[in-house]
XYZ file of C-alpha atoms in Angstrom:
160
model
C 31.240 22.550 120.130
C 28.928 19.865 121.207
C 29.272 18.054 117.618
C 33.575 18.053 118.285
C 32.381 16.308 121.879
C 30.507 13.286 119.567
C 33.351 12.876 117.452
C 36.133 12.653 119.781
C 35.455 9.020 121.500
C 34.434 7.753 118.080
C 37.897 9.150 116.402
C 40.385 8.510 119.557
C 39.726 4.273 118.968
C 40.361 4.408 115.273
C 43.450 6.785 115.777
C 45.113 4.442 117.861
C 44.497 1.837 115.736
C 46.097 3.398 113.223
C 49.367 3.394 115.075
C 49.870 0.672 116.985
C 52.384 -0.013 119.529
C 55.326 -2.236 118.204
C 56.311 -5.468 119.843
C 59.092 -5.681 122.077
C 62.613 -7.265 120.569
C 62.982 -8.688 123.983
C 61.488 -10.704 125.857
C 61.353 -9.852 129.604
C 63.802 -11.838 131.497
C 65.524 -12.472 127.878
C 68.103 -9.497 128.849
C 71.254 -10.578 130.388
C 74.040 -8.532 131.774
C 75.050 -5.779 129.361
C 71.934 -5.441 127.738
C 72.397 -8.185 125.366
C 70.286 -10.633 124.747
C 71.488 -14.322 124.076
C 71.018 -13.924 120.359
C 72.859 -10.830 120.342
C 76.078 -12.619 122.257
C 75.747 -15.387 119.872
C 76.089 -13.142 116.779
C 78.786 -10.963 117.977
C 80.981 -13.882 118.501
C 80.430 -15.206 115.057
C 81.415 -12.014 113.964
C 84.428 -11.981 115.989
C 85.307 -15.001 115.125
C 84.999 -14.127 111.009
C 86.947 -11.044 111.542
C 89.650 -13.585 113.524
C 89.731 -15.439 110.012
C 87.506 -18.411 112.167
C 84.987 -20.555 110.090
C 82.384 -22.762 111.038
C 83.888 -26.405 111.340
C 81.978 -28.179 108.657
C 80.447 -31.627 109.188
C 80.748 -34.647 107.268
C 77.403 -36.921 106.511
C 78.789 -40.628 107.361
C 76.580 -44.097 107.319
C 77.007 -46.544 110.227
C 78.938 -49.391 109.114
C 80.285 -52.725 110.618
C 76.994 -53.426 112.634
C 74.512 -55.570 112.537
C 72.244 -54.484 115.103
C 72.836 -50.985 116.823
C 76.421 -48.646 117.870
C 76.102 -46.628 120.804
C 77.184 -43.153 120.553
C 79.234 -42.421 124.281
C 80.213 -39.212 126.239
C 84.033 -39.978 126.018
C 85.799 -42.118 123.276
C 85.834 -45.243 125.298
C 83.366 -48.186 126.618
C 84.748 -49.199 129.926
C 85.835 -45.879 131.099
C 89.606 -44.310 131.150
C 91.899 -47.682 132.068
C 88.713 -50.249 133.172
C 87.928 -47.535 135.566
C 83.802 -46.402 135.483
C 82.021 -46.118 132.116
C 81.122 -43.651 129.402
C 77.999 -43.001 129.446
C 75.636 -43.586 126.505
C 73.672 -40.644 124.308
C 72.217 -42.653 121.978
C 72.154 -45.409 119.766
C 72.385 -45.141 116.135
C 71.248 -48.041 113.284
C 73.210 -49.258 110.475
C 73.168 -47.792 107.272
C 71.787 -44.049 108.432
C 73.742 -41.141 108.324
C 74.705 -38.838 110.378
C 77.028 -35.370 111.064
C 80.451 -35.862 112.422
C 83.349 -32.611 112.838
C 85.819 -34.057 114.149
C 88.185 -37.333 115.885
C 89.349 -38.151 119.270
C 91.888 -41.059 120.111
C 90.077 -43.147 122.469
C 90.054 -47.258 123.238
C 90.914 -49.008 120.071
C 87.884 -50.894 118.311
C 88.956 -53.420 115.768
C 92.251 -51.718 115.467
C 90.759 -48.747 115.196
C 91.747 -45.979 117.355
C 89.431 -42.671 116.460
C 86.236 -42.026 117.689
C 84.238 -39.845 115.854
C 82.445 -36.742 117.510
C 78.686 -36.491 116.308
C 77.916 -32.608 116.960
C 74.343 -32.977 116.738
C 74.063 -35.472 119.997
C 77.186 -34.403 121.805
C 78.833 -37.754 121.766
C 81.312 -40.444 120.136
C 80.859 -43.021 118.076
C 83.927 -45.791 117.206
C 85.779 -44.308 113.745
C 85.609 -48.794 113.485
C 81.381 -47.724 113.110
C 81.721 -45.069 110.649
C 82.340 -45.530 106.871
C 85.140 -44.368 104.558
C 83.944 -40.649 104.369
C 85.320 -40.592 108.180
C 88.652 -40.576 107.601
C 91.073 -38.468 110.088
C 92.008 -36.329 106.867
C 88.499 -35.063 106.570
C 87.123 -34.730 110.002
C 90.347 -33.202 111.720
C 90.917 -33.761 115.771
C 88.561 -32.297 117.998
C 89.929 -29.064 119.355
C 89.555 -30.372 123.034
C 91.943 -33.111 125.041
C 90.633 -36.536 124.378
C 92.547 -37.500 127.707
C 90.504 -38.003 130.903
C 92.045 -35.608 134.103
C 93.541 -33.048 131.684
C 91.926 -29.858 131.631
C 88.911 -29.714 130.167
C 88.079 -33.692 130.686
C 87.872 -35.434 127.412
C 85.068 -34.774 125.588
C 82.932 -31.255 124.962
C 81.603 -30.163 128.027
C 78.359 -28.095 127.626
């Protein structure tokens, strides 16, 4: 009796090492309303979407053309704002020659006759189709699927 009383607290440490307790999948605070967490809401609207025939749009790599120096990549697909009136506001600012992923066109202010603006997925903002090179073409880019005029609803642009 008294030798099962030794070898209990030696055996009840390497027991529970043998089975450890798994890791939460979620992080606390990570649940939102239905139990799902954001990765799960994510995933079952992809998979909506594929059963709804709905692909990815797929991005075309263009180089920045027509500059010397830098093009700024704006909110909306203008410079002065809708009619002179305010400004878009600038993202970034991208060099000549580098490439970068663009989905889709808006019509915006025309830039060396140019009327497209290119929509740049991965910073959420336009650049002048005048900037882009001849991969950009409406053909393979498409229009955006939002209104690229200002007071319609949504506003012009993607709004996060």
């Amino acid at each position: 009796m008294k030798l099962s009383n030794a070898f209990t607290p030696l055996l009840l440490p390497l027991a529970a090492l043998a089975n450890p307790v798994p890791e939460p999948e979620v992080v606390k605070g990570e649940v939102v309303k239905g139990g799902y967490t954001p990765r799960d809401i994510i995933a079952l609207r992809d998979e909506d979407a594929e059963v709804a025939g709905l692909v990815p749009r797929a991005t075309v790599v263009c180089k920045i053309v027509n500059v010397v120096t830098t093009v700024s990549c704006r909110w909306n697909p203008w410079h002065a704002g809708w009619n002179g009136n305010g400004k878009s506001a600038v993202r970034t600012d991208f060099k000549p020659n580098t490439g970068h992923d663009f989905s889709c066109y808006a019509v915006g202010e025309c830039i060396g006759g140019n009327c497209t603006w290119d929509w740049a997925p991965n910073w959420s903002c336009y650049v002048p189709g005048y900037y882009t090179d001849s991969k950009c073409t409406k053909a393979a880019l498409g229009p955006c699927p939002w209104p690229d005029v200002p007071n319609s609803s949504p506003p012009a642009g993607l709004w996060d």
